[in-house]
Coordinates of C-alpha atoms in Angstrom, one line a residue:
X3 CA -10.6 -1.7 -13.5
X4 CA -10.3 0.5 -10.4
X5 CA -13.0 2.9 -9.2
X6 CA -11.7 6.4 -9.8
X7 CA -12.7 8.9 -7.1
X8 CA -14.3 11.3 -9.7
X9 CA -16.2 8.6 -11.7
X10 CA -19.1 6.2 -11.1
X11 CA -17.4 3.3 -12.9
X12 CA -17.8 0.4 -10.6
X13 CA -19.4 2.5 -7.9
X14 CA -23.1 2.6 -8.7
X15 CA -25.1 2.0 -5.6
X16 CA -22.2 2.7 -3.3
X17 CA -23.2 4.2 0.1
X18 CA -22.9 7.9 0.7
X19 CA -19.6 9.0 2.2
X20 CA -18.6 12.6 2.9
X21 CA -15.0 11.7 1.8
X22 CA -16.1 11.1 -1.8
X23 CA -15.6 13.9 -4.4
X24 CA -18.9 13.0 -6.0
X25 CA -21.5 10.3 -5.5
X26 CA -23.1 7.4 -7.3
X27 CA -25.9 6.3 -4.9
X28 CA -29.5 6.4 -6.0
X29 CA -30.2 9.7 -4.1
X30 CA -27.4 11.7 -5.7
X31 CA -29.6 13.1 -8.5
X32 CA -32.0 14.5 -5.9
X33 CA -29.1 16.1 -4.0
X34 CA -27.3 17.3 -7.2
X35 CA -24.0 15.7 -6.2
X36 CA -23.6 12.9 -8.7
X37 CA -20.4 12.3 -10.6
X38 CA -20.5 13.6 -14.2
X39 CA -20.7 10.1 -15.6
X40 CA -23.4 8.8 -13.3
X41 CA -26.0 8.5 -16.0
X42 CA -23.6 6.8 -18.4
X43 CA -22.5 4.2 -15.9
X44 CA -25.4 3.7 -13.6
X45 CA -28.3 3.7 -16.0
X46 CA -27.4 0.6 -18.1
X47 CA -27.0 -2.8 -16.6
X48 CA -23.4 -4.0 -16.7
X49 CA -20.0 -3.6 -15.0
X50 CA -21.2 -0.6 -13.1
X51 CA -24.4 -2.0 -11.9
X52 CA -25.0 -1.9 -8.1
X53 CA -24.3 -5.6 -7.7
X54 CA -20.7 -5.0 -8.9
X55 CA -19.9 -2.1 -6.6
X56 CA -17.7 -2.9 -3.6
X57 CA -19.5 -1.9 -0.4
X58 CA -17.9 -0.7 2.8
X59 CA -19.4 -3.7 4.6
X60 CA -17.8 -6.1 2.1
X61 CA -14.4 -4.5 2.6
X62 CA -14.8 -4.9 6.4
X63 CA -15.7 -8.5 6.1
X64 CA -13.1 -9.4 3.5
X65 CA -10.3 -7.7 5.4
X66 CA -11.1 -9.7 8.5
X67 CA -11.0 -12.9 6.3
X68 CA -7.6 -11.9 4.9
X69 CA -6.3 -11.2 8.4
X70 CA -7.4 -14.7 9.3
X71 CA -5.7 -16.4 6.4
X72 CA -2.3 -14.7 6.6
X73 CA -0.7 -18.0 7.3
X74 CA 2.8 -16.7 6.6
X75 CA 2.7 -13.9 9.1
X76 CA 5.2 -13.7 12.0
X77 CA 4.3 -15.4 15.2
X78 CA 4.7 -13.4 18.5
X79 CA 7.9 -15.3 19.1
X80 CA 9.4 -14.4 15.7
X81 CA 9.7 -10.7 16.4
X82 CA 10.7 -8.5 19.3
X83 CA 10.5 -4.7 18.9
X84 CA 11.6 -1.9 21.2
X85 CA 9.5 1.2 20.4
X86 CA 11.0 3.3 23.2
X87 CA 10.0 7.0 23.0
X88 CA 6.5 7.9 21.9
X89 CA 6.6 11.3 20.1
X90 CA 4.0 13.9 20.6
X91 CA 2.7 16.0 17.7
X92 CA 5.2 18.7 18.3
X93 CA 8.1 16.3 18.3
X94 CA 7.7 14.3 15.0
X95 CA 9.2 17.0 12.9
X96 CA 12.2 18.1 15.0
X97 CA 14.5 15.3 13.8
X98 CA 15.6 14.4 17.3
X99 CA 16.7 10.8 18.0
X100 CA 14.9 10.0 21.3
X101 CA 15.4 6.3 21.1
X102 CA 19.0 5.2 21.6
X103 CA 18.3 1.5 20.8
X104 CA 17.3 0.0 17.4
X105 CA 13.6 -0.7 16.8
X106 CA 14.1 -4.4 16.2
X107 CA 15.6 -6.4 19.1
X108 CA 15.1 -9.7 17.3
X109 CA 13.7 -11.1 14.1
X110 CA 13.6 -14.8 13.3
X111 CA 15.2 -14.7 9.9
X112 CA 13.9 -18.2 9.1
X113 CA 10.8 -16.3 8.0
X114 CA 12.8 -15.0 5.1
X115 CA 13.2 -18.5 3.7
X116 CA 9.5 -18.8 3.0
X117 CA 8.9 -18.5 -0.7
X118 CA 6.9 -15.2 -0.6
X119 CA 9.4 -13.6 1.7
X120 CA 12.4 -14.8 -0.3
X121 CA 11.0 -13.6 -3.6
X122 CA 9.9 -10.3 -2.1
X123 CA 13.4 -9.6 -0.7
X124 CA 15.0 -10.3 -4.1
X125 CA 13.0 -7.4 -5.5
X126 CA 14.2 -4.8 -2.9
X127 CA 17.7 -4.2 -4.5
X128 CA 16.3 -3.6 -8.0
X129 CA 15.8 0.1 -7.6
X130 CA 17.8 3.3 -7.5
X131 CA 17.0 5.4 -4.4
X132 CA 16.9 8.8 -6.2
X133 CA 14.1 9.7 -8.6
X134 CA 15.1 11.4 -11.9
X135 CA 17.3 8.6 -12.9
X136 CA 15.8 6.1 -15.3
X137 CA 15.4 2.6 -14.0
X138 CA 17.0 -0.1 -16.1
X139 CA 15.0 -3.3 -15.8
X140 CA 17.0 -6.3 -16.6
X141 CA 15.8 -9.7 -17.7
X142 CA 16.7 -11.1 -14.3
X143 CA 14.6 -8.4 -12.6
X144 CA 11.6 -9.2 -14.8
X145 CA 12.0 -12.9 -13.8
X146 CA 12.1 -11.8 -10.1
X147 CA 8.9 -9.9 -10.5
X148 CA 7.2 -12.9 -12.1
X149 CA 8.5 -15.2 -9.4
X150 CA 7.1 -13.0 -6.7
X151 CA 3.7 -12.8 -8.3
X152 CA 3.7 -16.5 -8.9
X153 CA 4.5 -17.2 -5.2
X154 CA 1.9 -14.8 -3.8
X155 CA -0.8 -16.2 -6.1
X156 CA -0.2 -19.6 -4.5
X157 CA -1.4 -18.3 -1.2
X158 CA -5.0 -18.6 0.1
X159 CA -4.9 -14.9 0.8
X160 CA -4.3 -13.8 -2.7
X161 CA -6.7 -16.4 -4.2
X162 CA -9.4 -15.1 -1.9
X163 CA -8.8 -11.5 -3.2
X164 CA -8.9 -12.7 -6.8
X165 CA -12.2 -14.7 -6.3
X166 CA -13.8 -11.6 -4.7
X167 CA -12.7 -9.3 -7.6
X168 CA -13.7 -11.8 -10.2
X169 CA -17.2 -12.0 -8.5
X170 CA -17.3 -8.2 -8.9
X171 CA -16.6 -8.5 -12.7
X172 CA -13.2 -6.8 -12.3
X173 CA -11.3 -9.7 -13.8
X174 CA -12.3 -12.7 -16.0
X175 CA -9.4 -14.9 -15.2
X176 CA -6.5 -15.2 -12.8
X177 CA -4.1 -14.7 -15.7
X178 CA -5.7 -11.3 -16.3
X179 CA -5.5 -10.4 -12.7
X180 CA -1.8 -11.3 -12.4
X181 CA -1.0 -9.3 -15.6
X182 CA -2.7 -6.3 -14.2
X183 CA -0.9 -6.7 -10.8
X184 CA 2.4 -6.6 -12.8
X185 CA 1.4 -3.4 -14.6
X186 CA -0.1 -1.5 -11.7
X187 CA 2.7 -2.3 -9.3
X188 CA 5.8 -2.7 -11.4
X189 CA 5.0 -0.5 -14.5
X190 CA 7.5 2.4 -14.7
X191 CA 6.4 6.1 -14.8
X192 CA 8.2 9.4 -14.3
X193 CA 8.3 11.2 -10.9
X194 CA 11.2 13.2 -12.2
X195 CA 12.2 15.0 -15.4
X196 CA 10.5 12.7 -17.9
X197 CA 12.6 9.7 -17.0
X198 CA 10.8 6.5 -16.2
X199 CA 12.3 6.4 -12.8
X200 CA 9.7 5.0 -10.4
X201 CA 7.0 2.4 -9.8
X202 CA 4.3 1.8 -7.2
X203 CA 6.3 -1.2 -5.8
X204 CA 9.5 0.8 -5.6
X205 CA 7.9 3.7 -3.8
X206 CA 5.8 1.8 -1.3
X207 CA 8.1 -1.2 -0.5
X208 CA 11.7 -0.2 -1.4
X209 CA 12.0 3.6 -1.3
X210 CA 13.6 6.3 -3.4
X211 CA 13.7 10.1 -3.9
X212 CA 11.2 12.5 -5.2
X213 CA 12.1 15.8 -6.9
X214 CA 8.8 17.4 -5.8
X215 CA 5.8 16.7 -3.7
X216 CA 3.1 14.6 -5.2
X217 CA -0.6 15.6 -5.5
X218 CA -1.4 14.0 -2.2
X219 CA 1.1 16.2 -0.2
X220 CA -1.1 19.3 -0.2
X221 CA -1.2 21.5 2.9
X222 CA -3.9 20.5 5.3
X223 CA -4.0 16.8 4.4
X224 CA -2.3 15.8 7.6
X225 CA -2.3 12.1 8.5
X226 CA -1.8 10.6 12.0
X227 CA -0.1 7.4 10.9
X228 CA 1.5 7.8 7.5
X229 CA 2.1 10.4 5.0
X230 CA 2.1 9.2 1.4
X231 CA 5.8 9.9 1.4
X232 CA 6.5 6.4 2.7
X233 CA 9.6 4.4 3.4
X234 CA 11.2 4.3 0.0
X235 CA 12.1 7.4 -1.9
X236 CA 14.1 10.5 -1.0
X237 CA 12.7 13.9 -1.7
X238 CA 14.5 17.2 -0.9
X239 CA 16.4 15.5 2.0
X240 CA 13.4 13.6 3.3
X241 CA 12.4 10.0 2.9
X242 CA 9.4 9.3 0.7
X243 CA 7.6 6.0 0.6
X244 CA 9.3 3.1 2.4
X245 CA 6.4 1.5 4.4
X246 CA 7.6 -2.1 4.7
X247 CA 8.8 -3.7 8.0
X248 CA 11.1 -6.2 6.3
X249 CA 12.9 -3.5 4.3
X250 CA 13.2 -1.4 7.5
X251 CA 14.6 -4.3 9.5
X252 CA 17.2 -5.3 6.9
X253 CA 18.4 -1.7 6.5
X254 CA 18.5 -1.1 10.3
X255 CA 20.6 -4.3 10.6
X256 CA 23.0 -2.8 8.1
X257 CA 23.3 0.4 10.1
X258 CA 21.9 2.7 7.5
X259 CA 18.4 3.3 9.1
X260 CA 18.3 5.0 12.5
X261 CA 15.0 4.7 14.4
X262 CA 14.1 7.9 16.3
X263 CA 10.6 7.4 17.9
X264 CA 7.1 6.3 17.3
X265 CA 3.9 8.3 17.3
X266 CA 1.3 5.5 17.1
X267 CA 1.3 1.9 18.2
X268 CA -1.7 -0.1 17.1
X269 CA -4.0 -2.0 19.5
X270 CA -3.1 -5.5 18.2
X271 CA -1.4 -7.9 20.6
X272 CA -0.3 -10.2 17.8
X273 CA 0.9 -9.7 14.2
X274 CA 0.3 -8.0 12.0
X275 CA 0.5 -4.9 14.1
X276 CA 0.8 -1.2 12.9
X277 CA 3.4 1.3 14.0
X278 CA 3.7 5.0 13.1
X279 CA 7.4 6.0 13.3
X280 CA 10.1 8.5 12.8
X281 CA 13.6 7.6 11.5
X282 CA 16.5 8.6 9.3
X283 CA 17.7 6.6 6.3
X284 CA 21.3 7.2 5.4
X285 CA 20.9 10.8 6.6
X286 CA 17.5 11.5 5.1
X287 CA 14.6 12.0 7.5
X288 CA 11.1 10.5 7.6
X289 CA 8.8 12.6 9.8
X290 CA 5.8 10.3 10.0
X291 CA 5.9 6.9 8.4
X292 CA 3.6 4.0 8.9
X293 CA 4.1 0.3 8.5
X294 CA 2.5 -3.1 9.2
X295 CA 4.7 -5.0 11.5
X296 CA 5.1 -8.8 11.1
X297 CA 2.7 -9.3 8.2
X298 CA 3.6 -11.5 5.3
X299 CA 4.5 -9.8 2.0
X300 CA 1.3 -11.1 0.4
X301 CA -0.9 -9.6 3.1
X302 CA 0.5 -6.1 2.6
X303 CA 0.6 -6.4 -1.2
X304 CA -2.9 -7.9 -1.3
X305 CA -4.5 -5.4 1.0
X306 CA -3.0 -2.4 -0.8
X307 CA -4.1 -3.9 -4.1
X308 CA -7.7 -4.4 -2.9
X309 CA -7.9 -0.9 -1.6
X310 CA -6.4 0.6 -4.7
X311 CA -9.0 -1.2 -6.9
X312 CA -11.9 -0.4 -4.5
X313 CA -11.1 3.0 -3.1
X314 CA -8.3 4.8 -5.0
X315 CA -7.7 8.3 -3.8
X316 CA -10.0 7.7 -0.8
X317 CA -9.7 6.1 2.6
X318 CA -10.4 2.4 2.5
X319 CA -11.9 1.4 5.8
X320 CA -11.0 -2.1 7.0
X321 CA -11.1 -4.3 10.1
X322 CA -8.3 -6.5 11.4
X323 CA -8.9 -8.7 14.4
X324 CA -11.9 -6.7 15.4
X325 CA -10.0 -3.4 15.3
X326 CA -10.6 -0.7 12.7
X327 CA -7.9 0.8 10.5
X328 CA -7.7 2.5 7.1
X329 CA -5.5 2.3 4.1
X330 CA -5.0 5.2 1.8
X331 CA -3.9 4.7 -1.8
X332 CA -3.4 7.2 -4.7
X333 CA -3.3 6.5 -8.4
X334 CA -0.6 8.1 -10.5
X335 CA -2.5 10.6 -12.6
X336 CA 0.1 11.7 -15.1
X337 CA 0.3 8.5 -17.2
X338 CA -1.7 5.3 -17.8
X339 CA -1.3 1.8 -19.2
X340 CA -3.7 -0.4 -21.1
X341 CA -7.0 1.2 -21.8
X342 CA -6.6 4.1 -19.4
X343 CA -5.7 2.2 -16.3
X344 CA -3.7 3.9 -13.6
X345 CA -0.4 2.9 -11.9
X346 CA -0.2 2.9 -8.1
X347 CA 1.4 6.1 -6.9
X348 CA 1.4 5.2 -3.2
X349 CA -0.3 3.1 -0.6
X350 CA 0.0 3.2 3.2
X351 CA -1.7 2.5 6.5
X352 CA -3.3 5.4 8.4
X353 CA -5.3 5.7 11.6
X354 CA -8.9 4.5 11.7

């Protein structure tokens, strides 16, 4: 149901992009750069026909619509941050705390009583931080997952994403969409020694520890805003995953997250905003992290889902309030669910 970067499934007629590993547009045969399954997917009429591909323009338009219907986002009066020192490229890795004050000066915690926030926060303590230890999912935790999905699907934002994907023949019903959300985000897989110790939700939103670098951490794939090792997991003394502003605020309030500096502050003058930041979490360091600031849980969850289904393994170019930004997602390539579908490995914001 997602468009793999090395396949034409769901990508026929997609415009040319240099970022793509292979191509599915009508000129690819002439240029000898089609994906191997181009003929199988793009010749017959069906799911992979051009009308079902998700174009760059559609992503720009839909992301602007989602930005406009994020009704649960923070108002400017709900959050006050204190970014302090802006780190240069030679400072992000030296683990020096150049900001003596916390990042968050104030958050209106009444936000957290909203149903999507409350159900999201309930999920954050369900995970072990270190990978390599099998997660034990209790009946209560499964109920919490279902409650979160139920609450986000009540929002106009998530309904808009579903209607768009249904129109692209990705899902036939909302029930099918919700079940796939549960699998791709909460399904467990192994980042460690064969133990089912991680999930996309844990890595992106909660944070844990990785025994080794993922396939996206190859040399030369530097990112201005976020590395795929986001606020969430701990790997070889460094934080991996952990891209969520609510999680950061709650841990900073507890005194276990120490904000060091920021290397990017987005152009938005309202919420959601985007910040690239450096920090330590209980002694573990995050060199370059990225996070939306002040968005609702459904906005972040929905936007990452959309990009994972439309552009997995590739930059997903979006527009929020007239400003460009990109989201990067990666599928977990070592295991699947259903009929070969992929779990989410990571998702994070990066520079335009």
